[in-house]
Coordinates of C-alpha atoms in Angstrom, one line a residue:
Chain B
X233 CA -3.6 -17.3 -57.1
X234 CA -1.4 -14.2 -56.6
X235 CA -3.3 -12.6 -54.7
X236 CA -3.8 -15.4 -51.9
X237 CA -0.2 -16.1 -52.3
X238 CA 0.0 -11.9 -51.1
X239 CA -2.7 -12.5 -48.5
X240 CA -0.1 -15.4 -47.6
X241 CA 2.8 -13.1 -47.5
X242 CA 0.9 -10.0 -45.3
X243 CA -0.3 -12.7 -42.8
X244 CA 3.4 -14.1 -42.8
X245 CA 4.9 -10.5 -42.1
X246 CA 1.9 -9.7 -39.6
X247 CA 2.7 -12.6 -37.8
X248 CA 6.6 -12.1 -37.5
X249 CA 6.4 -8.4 -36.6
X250 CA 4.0 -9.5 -33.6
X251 CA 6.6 -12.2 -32.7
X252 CA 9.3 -9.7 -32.5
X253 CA 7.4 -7.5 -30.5
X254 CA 6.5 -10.3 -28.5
X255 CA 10.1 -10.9 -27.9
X256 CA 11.0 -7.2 -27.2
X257 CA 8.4 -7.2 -24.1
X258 CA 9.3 -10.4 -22.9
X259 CA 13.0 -9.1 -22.3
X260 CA 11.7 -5.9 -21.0
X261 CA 9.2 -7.7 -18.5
X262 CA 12.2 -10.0 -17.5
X263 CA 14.1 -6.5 -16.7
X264 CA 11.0 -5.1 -14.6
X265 CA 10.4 -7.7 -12.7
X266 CA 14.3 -8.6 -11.8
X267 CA 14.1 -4.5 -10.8
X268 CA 10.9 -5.8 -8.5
X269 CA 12.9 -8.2 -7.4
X270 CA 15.8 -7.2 -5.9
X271 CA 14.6 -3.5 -5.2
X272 CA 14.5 -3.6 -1.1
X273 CA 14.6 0.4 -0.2
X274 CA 11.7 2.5 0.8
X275 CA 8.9 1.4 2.8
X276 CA 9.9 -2.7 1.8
X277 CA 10.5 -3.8 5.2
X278 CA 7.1 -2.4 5.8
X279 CA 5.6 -4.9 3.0
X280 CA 7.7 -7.3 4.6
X281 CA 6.9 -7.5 7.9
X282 CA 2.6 -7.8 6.3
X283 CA 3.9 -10.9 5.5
X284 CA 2.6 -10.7 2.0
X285 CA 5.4 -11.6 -0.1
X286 CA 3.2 -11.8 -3.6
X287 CA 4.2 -9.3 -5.1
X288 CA 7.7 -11.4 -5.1
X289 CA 5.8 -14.4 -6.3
X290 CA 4.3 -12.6 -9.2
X291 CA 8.0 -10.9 -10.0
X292 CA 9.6 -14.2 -10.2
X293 CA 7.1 -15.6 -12.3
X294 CA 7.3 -12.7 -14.1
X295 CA 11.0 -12.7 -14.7
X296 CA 10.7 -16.6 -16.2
X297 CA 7.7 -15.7 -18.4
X298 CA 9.4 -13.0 -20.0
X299 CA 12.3 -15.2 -20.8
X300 CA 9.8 -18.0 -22.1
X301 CA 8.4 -15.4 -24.1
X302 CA 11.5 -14.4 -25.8
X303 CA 12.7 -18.1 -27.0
X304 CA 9.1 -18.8 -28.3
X305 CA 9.2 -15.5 -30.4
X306 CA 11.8 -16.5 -31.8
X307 CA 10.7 -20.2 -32.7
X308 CA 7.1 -18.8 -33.5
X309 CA 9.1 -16.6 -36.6
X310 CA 11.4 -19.8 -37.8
X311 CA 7.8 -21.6 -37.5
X312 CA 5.9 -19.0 -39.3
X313 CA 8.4 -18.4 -42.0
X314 CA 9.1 -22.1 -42.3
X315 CA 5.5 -22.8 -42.3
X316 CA 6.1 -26.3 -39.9
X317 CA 2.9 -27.4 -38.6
X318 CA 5.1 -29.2 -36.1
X319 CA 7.3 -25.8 -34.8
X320 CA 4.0 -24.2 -35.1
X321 CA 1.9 -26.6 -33.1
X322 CA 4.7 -26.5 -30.3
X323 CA 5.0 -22.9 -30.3
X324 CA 0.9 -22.6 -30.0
X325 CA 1.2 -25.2 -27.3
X326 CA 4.1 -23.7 -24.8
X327 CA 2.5 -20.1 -25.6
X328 CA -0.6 -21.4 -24.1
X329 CA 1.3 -22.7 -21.2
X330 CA 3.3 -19.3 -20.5
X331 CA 0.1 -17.6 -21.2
X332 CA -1.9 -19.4 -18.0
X333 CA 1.0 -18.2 -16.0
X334 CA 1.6 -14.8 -17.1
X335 CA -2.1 -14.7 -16.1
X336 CA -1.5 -16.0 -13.0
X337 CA 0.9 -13.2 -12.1
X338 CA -0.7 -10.8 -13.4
X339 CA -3.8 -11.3 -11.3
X340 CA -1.6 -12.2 -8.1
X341 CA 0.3 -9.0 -9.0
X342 CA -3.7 -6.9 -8.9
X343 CA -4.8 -9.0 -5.9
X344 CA -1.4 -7.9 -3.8
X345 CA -1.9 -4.3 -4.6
X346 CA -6.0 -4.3 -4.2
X347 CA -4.8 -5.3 -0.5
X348 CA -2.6 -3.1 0.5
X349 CA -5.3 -0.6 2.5
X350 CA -4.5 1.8 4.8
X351 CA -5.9 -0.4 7.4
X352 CA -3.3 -2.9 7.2
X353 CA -0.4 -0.5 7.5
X354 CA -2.0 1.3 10.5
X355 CA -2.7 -2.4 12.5
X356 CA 1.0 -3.2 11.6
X357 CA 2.0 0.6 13.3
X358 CA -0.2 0.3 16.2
X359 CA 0.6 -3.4 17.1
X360 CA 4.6 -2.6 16.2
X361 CA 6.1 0.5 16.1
X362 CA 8.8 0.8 19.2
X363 CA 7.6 -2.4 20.6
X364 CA 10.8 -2.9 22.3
X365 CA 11.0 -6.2 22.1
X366 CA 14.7 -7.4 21.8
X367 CA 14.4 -10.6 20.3
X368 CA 12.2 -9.9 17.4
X369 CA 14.3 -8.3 14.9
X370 CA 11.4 -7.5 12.8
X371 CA 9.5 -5.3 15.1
X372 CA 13.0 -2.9 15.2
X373 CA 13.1 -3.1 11.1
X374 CA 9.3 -1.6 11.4
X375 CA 10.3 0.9 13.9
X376 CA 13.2 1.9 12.0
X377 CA 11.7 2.2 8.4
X378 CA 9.0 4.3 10.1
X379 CA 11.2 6.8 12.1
X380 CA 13.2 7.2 8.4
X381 CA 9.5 7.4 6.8
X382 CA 8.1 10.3 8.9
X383 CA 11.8 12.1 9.5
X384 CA 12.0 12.1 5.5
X385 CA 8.0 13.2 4.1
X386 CA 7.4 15.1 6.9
X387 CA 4.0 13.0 7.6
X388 CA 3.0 11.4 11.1
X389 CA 1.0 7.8 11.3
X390 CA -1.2 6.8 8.4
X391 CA -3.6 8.8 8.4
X392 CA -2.2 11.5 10.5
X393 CA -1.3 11.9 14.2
X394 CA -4.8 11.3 15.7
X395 CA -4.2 7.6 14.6
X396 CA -2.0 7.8 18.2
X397 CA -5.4 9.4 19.5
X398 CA -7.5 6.8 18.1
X399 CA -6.1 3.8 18.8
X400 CA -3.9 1.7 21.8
X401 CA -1.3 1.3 20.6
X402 CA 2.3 -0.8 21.7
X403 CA 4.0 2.9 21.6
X404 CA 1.4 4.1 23.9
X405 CA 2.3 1.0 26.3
X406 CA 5.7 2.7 26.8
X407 CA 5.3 6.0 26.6
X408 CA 2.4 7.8 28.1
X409 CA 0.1 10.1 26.6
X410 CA 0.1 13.0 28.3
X411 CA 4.3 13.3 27.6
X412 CA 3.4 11.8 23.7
X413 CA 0.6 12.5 22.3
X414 CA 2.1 11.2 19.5
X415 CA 5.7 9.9 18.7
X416 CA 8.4 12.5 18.7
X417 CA 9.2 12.1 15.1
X418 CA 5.7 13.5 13.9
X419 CA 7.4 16.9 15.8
X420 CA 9.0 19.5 13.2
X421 CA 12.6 18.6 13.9
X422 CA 15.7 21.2 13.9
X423 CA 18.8 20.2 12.6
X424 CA 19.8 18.2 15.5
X425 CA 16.8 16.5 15.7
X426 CA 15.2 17.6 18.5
X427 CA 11.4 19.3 18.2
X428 CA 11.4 23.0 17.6
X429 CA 8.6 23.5 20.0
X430 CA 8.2 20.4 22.1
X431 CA 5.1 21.9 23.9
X432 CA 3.3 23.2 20.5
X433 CA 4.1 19.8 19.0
X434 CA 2.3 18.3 22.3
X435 CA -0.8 20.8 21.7
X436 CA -1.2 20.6 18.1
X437 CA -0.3 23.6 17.1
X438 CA 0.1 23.9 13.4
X439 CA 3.5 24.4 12.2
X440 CA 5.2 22.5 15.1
X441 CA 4.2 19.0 14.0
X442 CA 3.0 17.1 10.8
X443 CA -0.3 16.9 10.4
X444 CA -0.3 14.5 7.0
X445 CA -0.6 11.0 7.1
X446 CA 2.6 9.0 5.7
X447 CA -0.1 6.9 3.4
X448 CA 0.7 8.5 0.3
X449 CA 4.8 8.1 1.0
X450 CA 4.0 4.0 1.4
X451 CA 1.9 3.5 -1.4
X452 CA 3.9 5.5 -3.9
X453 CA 6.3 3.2 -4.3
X454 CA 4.6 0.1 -3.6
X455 CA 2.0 0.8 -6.0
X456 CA 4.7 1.6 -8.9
X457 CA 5.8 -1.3 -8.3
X458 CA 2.8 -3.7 -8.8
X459 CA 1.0 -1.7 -11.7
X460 CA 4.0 -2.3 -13.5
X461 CA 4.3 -6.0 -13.1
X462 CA 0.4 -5.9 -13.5
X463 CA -0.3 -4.0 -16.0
X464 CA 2.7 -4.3 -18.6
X465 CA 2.0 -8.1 -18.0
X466 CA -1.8 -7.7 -19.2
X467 CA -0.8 -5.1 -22.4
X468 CA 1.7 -8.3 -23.5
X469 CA -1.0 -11.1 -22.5
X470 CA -3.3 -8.9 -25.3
X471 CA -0.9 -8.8 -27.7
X472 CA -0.1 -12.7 -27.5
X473 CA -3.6 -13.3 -27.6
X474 CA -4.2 -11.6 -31.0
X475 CA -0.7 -13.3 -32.6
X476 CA -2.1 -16.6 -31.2
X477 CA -5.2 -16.4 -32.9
X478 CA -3.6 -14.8 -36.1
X479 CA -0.8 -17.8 -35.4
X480 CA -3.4 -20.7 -35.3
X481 CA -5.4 -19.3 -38.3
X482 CA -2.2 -19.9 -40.4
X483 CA -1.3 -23.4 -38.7
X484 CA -4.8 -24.2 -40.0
X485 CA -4.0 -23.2 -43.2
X486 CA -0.8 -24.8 -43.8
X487 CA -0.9 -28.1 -45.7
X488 CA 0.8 -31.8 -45.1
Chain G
X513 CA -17.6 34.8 58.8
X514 CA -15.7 35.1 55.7
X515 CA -17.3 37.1 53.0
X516 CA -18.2 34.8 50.2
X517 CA -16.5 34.7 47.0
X518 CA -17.4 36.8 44.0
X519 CA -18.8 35.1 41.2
X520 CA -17.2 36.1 37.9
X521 CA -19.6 35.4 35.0
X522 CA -16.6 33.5 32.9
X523 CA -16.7 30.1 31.6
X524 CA -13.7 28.4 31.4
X525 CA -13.6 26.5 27.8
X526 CA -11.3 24.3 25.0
X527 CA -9.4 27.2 23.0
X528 CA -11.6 27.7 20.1
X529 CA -8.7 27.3 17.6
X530 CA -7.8 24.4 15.8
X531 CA -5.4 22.4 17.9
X532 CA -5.3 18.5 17.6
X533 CA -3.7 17.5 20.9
X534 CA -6.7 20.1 22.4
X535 CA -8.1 16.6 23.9
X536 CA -5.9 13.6 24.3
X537 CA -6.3 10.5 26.9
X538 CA -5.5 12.3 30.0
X539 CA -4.8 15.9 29.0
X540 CA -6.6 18.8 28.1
X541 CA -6.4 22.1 27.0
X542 CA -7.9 25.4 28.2
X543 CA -8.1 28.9 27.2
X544 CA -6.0 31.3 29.1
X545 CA -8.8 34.2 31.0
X546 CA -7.5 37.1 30.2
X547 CA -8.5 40.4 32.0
X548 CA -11.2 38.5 34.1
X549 CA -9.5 38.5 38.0
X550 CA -8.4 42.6 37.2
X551 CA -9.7 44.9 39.5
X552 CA -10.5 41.6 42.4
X553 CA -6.6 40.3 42.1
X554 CA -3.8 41.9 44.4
X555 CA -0.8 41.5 43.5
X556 CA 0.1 38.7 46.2
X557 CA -2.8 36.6 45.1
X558 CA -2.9 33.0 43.0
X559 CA -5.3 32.1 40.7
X560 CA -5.8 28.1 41.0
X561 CA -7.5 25.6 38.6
X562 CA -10.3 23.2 40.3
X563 CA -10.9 20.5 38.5
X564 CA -13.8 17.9 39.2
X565 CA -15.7 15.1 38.5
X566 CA -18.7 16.4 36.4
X567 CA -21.2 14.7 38.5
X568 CA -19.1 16.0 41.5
X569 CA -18.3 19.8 40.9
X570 CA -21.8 20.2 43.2
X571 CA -20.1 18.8 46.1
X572 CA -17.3 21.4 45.5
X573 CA -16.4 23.3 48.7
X574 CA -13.8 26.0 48.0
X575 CA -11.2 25.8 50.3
X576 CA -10.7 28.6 53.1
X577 CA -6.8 28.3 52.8
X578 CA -4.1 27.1 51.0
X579 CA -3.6 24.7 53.5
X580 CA -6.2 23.2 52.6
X581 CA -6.5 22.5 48.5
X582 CA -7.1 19.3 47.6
X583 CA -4.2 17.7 46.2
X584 CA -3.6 16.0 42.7
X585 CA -3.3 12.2 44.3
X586 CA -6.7 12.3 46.4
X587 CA -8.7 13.0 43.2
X588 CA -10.0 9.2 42.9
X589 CA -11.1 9.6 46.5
X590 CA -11.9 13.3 46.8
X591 CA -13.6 13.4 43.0
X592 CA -11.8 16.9 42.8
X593 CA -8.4 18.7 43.0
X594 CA -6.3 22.0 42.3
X595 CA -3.6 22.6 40.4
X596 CA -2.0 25.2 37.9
X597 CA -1.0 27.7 41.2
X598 CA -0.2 31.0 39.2
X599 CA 0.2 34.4 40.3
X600 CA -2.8 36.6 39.6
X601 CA -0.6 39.0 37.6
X602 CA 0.2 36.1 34.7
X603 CA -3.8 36.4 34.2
X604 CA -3.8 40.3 33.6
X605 CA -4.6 42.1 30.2
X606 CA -0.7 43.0 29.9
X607 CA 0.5 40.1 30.3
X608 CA 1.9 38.4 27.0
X609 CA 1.7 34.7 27.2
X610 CA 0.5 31.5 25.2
X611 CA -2.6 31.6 24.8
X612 CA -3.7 28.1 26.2
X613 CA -3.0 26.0 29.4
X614 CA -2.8 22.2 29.7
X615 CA -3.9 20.3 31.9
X616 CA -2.0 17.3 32.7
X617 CA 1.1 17.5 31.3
X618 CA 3.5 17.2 34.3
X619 CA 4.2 13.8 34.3
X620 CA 7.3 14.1 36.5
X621 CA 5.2 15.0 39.3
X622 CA 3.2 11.7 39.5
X623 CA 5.3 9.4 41.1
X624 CA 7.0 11.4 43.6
X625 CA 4.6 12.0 46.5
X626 CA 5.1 15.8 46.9
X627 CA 2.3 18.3 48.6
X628 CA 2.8 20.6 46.1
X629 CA 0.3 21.4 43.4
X630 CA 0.5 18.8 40.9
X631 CA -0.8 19.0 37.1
X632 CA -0.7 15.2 36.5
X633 CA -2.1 13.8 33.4
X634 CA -6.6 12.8 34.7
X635 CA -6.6 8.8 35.3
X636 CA -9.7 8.2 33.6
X637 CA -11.8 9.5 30.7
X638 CA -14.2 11.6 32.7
X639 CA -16.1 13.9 32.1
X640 CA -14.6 16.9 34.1
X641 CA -15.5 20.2 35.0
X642 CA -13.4 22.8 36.1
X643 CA -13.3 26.3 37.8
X644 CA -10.8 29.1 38.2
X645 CA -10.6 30.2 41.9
X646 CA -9.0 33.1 43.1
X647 CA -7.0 32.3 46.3
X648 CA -6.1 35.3 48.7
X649 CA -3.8 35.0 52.1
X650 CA -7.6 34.6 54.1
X651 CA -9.1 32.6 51.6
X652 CA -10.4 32.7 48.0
X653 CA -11.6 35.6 46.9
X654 CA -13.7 35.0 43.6
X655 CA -14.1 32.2 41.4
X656 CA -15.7 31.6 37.9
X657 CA -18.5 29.9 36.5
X658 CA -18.1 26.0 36.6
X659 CA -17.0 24.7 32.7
X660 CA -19.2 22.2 30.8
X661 CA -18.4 18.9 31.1
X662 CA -15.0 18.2 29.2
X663 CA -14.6 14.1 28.2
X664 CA -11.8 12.9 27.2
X665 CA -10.8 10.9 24.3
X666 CA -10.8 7.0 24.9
X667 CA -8.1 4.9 22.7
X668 CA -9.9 2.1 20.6
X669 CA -7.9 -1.6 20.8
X670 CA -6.2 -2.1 17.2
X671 CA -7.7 -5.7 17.2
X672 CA -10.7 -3.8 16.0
X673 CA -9.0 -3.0 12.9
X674 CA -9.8 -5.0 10.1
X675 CA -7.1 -4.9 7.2
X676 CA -9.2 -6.7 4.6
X677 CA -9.9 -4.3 2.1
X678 CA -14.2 -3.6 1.4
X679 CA -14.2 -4.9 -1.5
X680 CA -12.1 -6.1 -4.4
X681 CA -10.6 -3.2 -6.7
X682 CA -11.6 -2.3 -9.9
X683 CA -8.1 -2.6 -11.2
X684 CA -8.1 -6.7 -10.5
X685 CA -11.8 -6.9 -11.4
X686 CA -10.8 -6.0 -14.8
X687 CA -7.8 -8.3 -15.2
X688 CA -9.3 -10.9 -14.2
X689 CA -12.7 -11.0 -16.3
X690 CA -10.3 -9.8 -19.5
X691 CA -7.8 -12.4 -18.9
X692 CA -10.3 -15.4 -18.2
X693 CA -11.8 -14.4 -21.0
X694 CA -9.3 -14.2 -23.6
X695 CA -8.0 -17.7 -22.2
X696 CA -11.0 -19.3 -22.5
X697 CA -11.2 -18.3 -26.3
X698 CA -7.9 -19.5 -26.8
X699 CA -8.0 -22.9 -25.3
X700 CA -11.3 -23.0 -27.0
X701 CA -9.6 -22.3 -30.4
X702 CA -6.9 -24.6 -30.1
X703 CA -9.6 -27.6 -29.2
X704 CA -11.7 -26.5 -32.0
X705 CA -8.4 -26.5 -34.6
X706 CA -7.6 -29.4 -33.1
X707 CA -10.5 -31.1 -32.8
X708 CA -11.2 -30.2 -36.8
X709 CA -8.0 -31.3 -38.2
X710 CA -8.3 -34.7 -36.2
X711 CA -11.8 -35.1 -37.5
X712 CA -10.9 -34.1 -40.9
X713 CA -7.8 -36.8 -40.8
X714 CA -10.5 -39.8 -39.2
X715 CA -13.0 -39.2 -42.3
X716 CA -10.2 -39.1 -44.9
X717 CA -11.7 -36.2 -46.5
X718 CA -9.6 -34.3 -49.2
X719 CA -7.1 -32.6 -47.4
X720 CA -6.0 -30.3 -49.9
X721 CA -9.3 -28.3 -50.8
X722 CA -9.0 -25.3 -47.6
X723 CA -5.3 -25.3 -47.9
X724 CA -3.5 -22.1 -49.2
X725 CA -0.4 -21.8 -48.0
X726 CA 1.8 -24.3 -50.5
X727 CA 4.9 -25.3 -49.0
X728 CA 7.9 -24.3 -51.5
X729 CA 8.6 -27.7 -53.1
X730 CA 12.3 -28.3 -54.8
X731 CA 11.6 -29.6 -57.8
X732 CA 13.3 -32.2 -60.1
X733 CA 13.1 -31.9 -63.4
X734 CA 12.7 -35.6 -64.8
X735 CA 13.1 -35.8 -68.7
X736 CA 11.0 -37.9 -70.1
X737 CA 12.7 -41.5 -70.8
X738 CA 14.0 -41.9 -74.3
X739 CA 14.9 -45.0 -76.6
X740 CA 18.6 -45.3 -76.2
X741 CA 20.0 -45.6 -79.8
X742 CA 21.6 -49.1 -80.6
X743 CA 25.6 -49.1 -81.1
X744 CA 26.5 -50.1 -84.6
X745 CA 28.2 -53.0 -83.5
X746 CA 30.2 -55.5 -86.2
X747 CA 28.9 -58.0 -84.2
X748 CA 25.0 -59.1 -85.2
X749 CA 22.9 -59.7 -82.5
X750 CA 20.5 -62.3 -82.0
X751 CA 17.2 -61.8 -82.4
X752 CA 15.3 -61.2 -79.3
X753 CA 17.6 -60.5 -77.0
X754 CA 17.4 -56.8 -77.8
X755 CA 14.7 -54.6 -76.5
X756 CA 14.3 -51.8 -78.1
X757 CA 12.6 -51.6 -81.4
X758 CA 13.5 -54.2 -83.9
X759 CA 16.1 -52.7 -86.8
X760 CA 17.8 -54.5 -89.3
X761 CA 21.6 -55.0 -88.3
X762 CA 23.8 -52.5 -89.9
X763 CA 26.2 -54.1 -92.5
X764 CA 29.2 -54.9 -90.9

């Protein structure tokens, strides 16, 4: 009998410590995502004008899961040391309920990031960049963010300046090709910010112009972003998955 | 007659080093001849650029004077022109200067309708061939071999562009199979516990035989009931009206 009453006891403790560390990453996914959230520098407008606002979907759900999370660790523990079947069969229920959409985030989260390609941030430059178009506000955010993108890394287009090359292009509408190749801000700028050597930017000629693609600047951040919501959210599904299991095995258990 | 022009045995060509606006739309680049009009050049003479149609540079007919170069605007109708007038002595071995020359970057002279040689940027994709022709006061004086055929680059429409990425990423094939999974189990857990306990309760089977976790009961302790002791009262009682086991009265 002692010794089930300790096999009691270690499944008690096991179960409280996961509810506190349930509890601990709910808060800190509430933090992340609110950081998500309201975190609008870098290459945002860029994310903005795609039109594809789920990463912000999956942040706020992320930011109310994480504080569901916390109040249910916290009745899970009275439950668990109180050994209520009622608490308990609530708590096992509104887990289950936060669960489905901590999952949904989660994959919305993966699903946003798996399309962000290159592809869609070079049809967005073509199509946009110095449309000079007064009335759409949008179209001068995307021209703006990607001056200050290129100025800054040093990097030209997506995948480098021949994307100019390759392509029509709005820019190319208004400016021709033979004066720009490419845009003026893929030219190594002095500190006035006017090309070094406005001819061997023209030509090509290495040194004078930057020859990387501003991919990597783009996805940097952006990418940060949604592993974290992703991710962190599939470590703490894991977790809640074993202390529901452990959870239900001692609900089972308790008597009337 | 004039005496023909001597044929130098150079190829004009694209600079051989790496340069990414070597080829654009409606420009191109060339390698600067160096040493290759010394010893036919005076120092009076200009060394032009002909540039044609690549199914047109057999037609060619050098010009006899400068009166009479084919200008940048007729090349639609002509199929050729001149440009790039330079003095024979920029061409020579002592002369230090960048190594390349474009062709086609003067947009300013486009619109305005001037006679003078113009290097507009090439309305159409091509191919071209061009020549460098050495001009004298009576009339050219040697030109080079005819280049190969140099086509431009042609812009693709961004419609053609298709953001959707190939195929889904690992990353969310992962998540998604892991996180299905684990749901499934634990909605099928829950049914089963469920499911159990309500079939256990219908078939009012013992419900205490799996049960090891005891609830901490407060206990009472409940003596067991004892006979009260009679009062000796002075007073005797009748018989049967007392309860308890039957004494004798107690002398008063």
């Amino acid at each position: 009998m002692a010794k089930s009453d300790d096999c009691v006891h270690i499944l008690q403790g096991l179960l409280i410590f996961g509810n506190v560390v349930i509890g601990l990453c709910g808060i800190a996914l509430t933090a992340e995502c609110i950081y998500v959230v309201s975190n609008s520098d870098g290459p945002y407008p860029l994310l903005k004008a795609t039109e594809n606002r789920d990463i912000h979907a999956a942040a706020w759900i992320g930011i109310f899961v994480g504080l569901a999370l916390f109040a249910l660790s916290i009745l899970g523990i009275i439950g668990v040391v109180r050994a209520s079947r009622t608490l308990l069969l609530v708590y096992i229920i509104l887990m289950l309920i936060t669960f489905a959409f901590e999952m949904a985030s989660c994959i919305t989260a993966a699903t946003h990031q798996d399309s962000l390609t290159p592809d869609l941030f070079l049809k967005q430059m073509l199509e946009r960049y110095q449309k000079s178009d007064p009335n759409k506000n949008s179209d001068n955010e995307v021209t703006k963010t990607w001056d200050e993108l290129m100025r800054q890394n040093h990097c030209c287009g997506v995948n480098g300046p021949s994307d100019w090359q390759d392509y029509m292009s709005a820019f190319r509408l208004t400016h021709s090709d033979a004066d720009y190749p490419w845009p003026r801000m893929c030219c190594v700028l002095d500190a006035q910010g006017s090309p070094v050597n406005l001819d061997g930017c023209k030509l090509g000629v290495s040194g004078y112009y930057n020859s990387n693609g501003c991919y990597d600047a783009i996805s940097g951040p952006v990418n940060a972003h949604t592993w974290g919501v992703a991710w962190f959210g599939f470590a703490i599904l894991c977790w809640t998955f074993c202390v529901l299991l452990g959870t239900m095995f001692y609900w089972s258990g308790i008597e009337y | 007659l004039p005496t023909p022009p001597a044929r130098l045995p150079y190829v004009p060509h694209l600079p051989p080093m790496a340069l990414l606006g070597k080829v654009t739309a409606t420009t191109f680049a060339l390698e600067r001849p160096r040493c290759v009009f010394d010893g036919h050049a005076d120092a009076s003479d200009a060394v032009w650029l002909a540039v044609a149609f690549a199914n047109a540079s057999g037609a060619f007919r050098n010009p006899q004077s400068r009166a009479e170069v084919p200008p940048y605007k007729e090349l639609p109708t002509a199929r050729s022109y001149m440009t790039l007038e330079t003095a024979a002595a920029a061409y020579s071995c002592s002369a230090p200067s960048p190594p390349v020359l474009r062709v086609g970057g003067d947009t300013a002279c486009r619109e305005q309708g001037r006679q003078d040689p113009c290097n507009g940027p090439l309305p159409s994709p091509g191919p071209y061939r061009v020549k460098f022709l050495l001009m004298g006061c009576r009339g050219p004086k040697a030109e080079t071999l005819w280049s190969e055929p140099i086509l431009l680059r042609t812009a693709l429409s961004p419609s053609t562009i298709d953001p959707a990425p190939a195929h889904p990423g690992s990353a969310l094939v992962v998540i998604s199979s892991i996180l299905a999974s684990l749901g499934a189990v634990l909605a099928t857990a829950v049914l089963g516990a469920l499911g159990a306990k309500v079939w256990g309760s219908l078939c009012h089977q013992g419900l205490g035989t799996d049960t090891f976790i005891r609830r901490s009961y407060r206990t009472h302790h409940i003596p067991p009931a004892l006979p009260q002791p009679l009062t000796p009262g002075c007073g005797c009682s009748p018989p049967g009206l007392s309860h308890s086991a039957p004494q004798p009265p107690a002398p008063c």
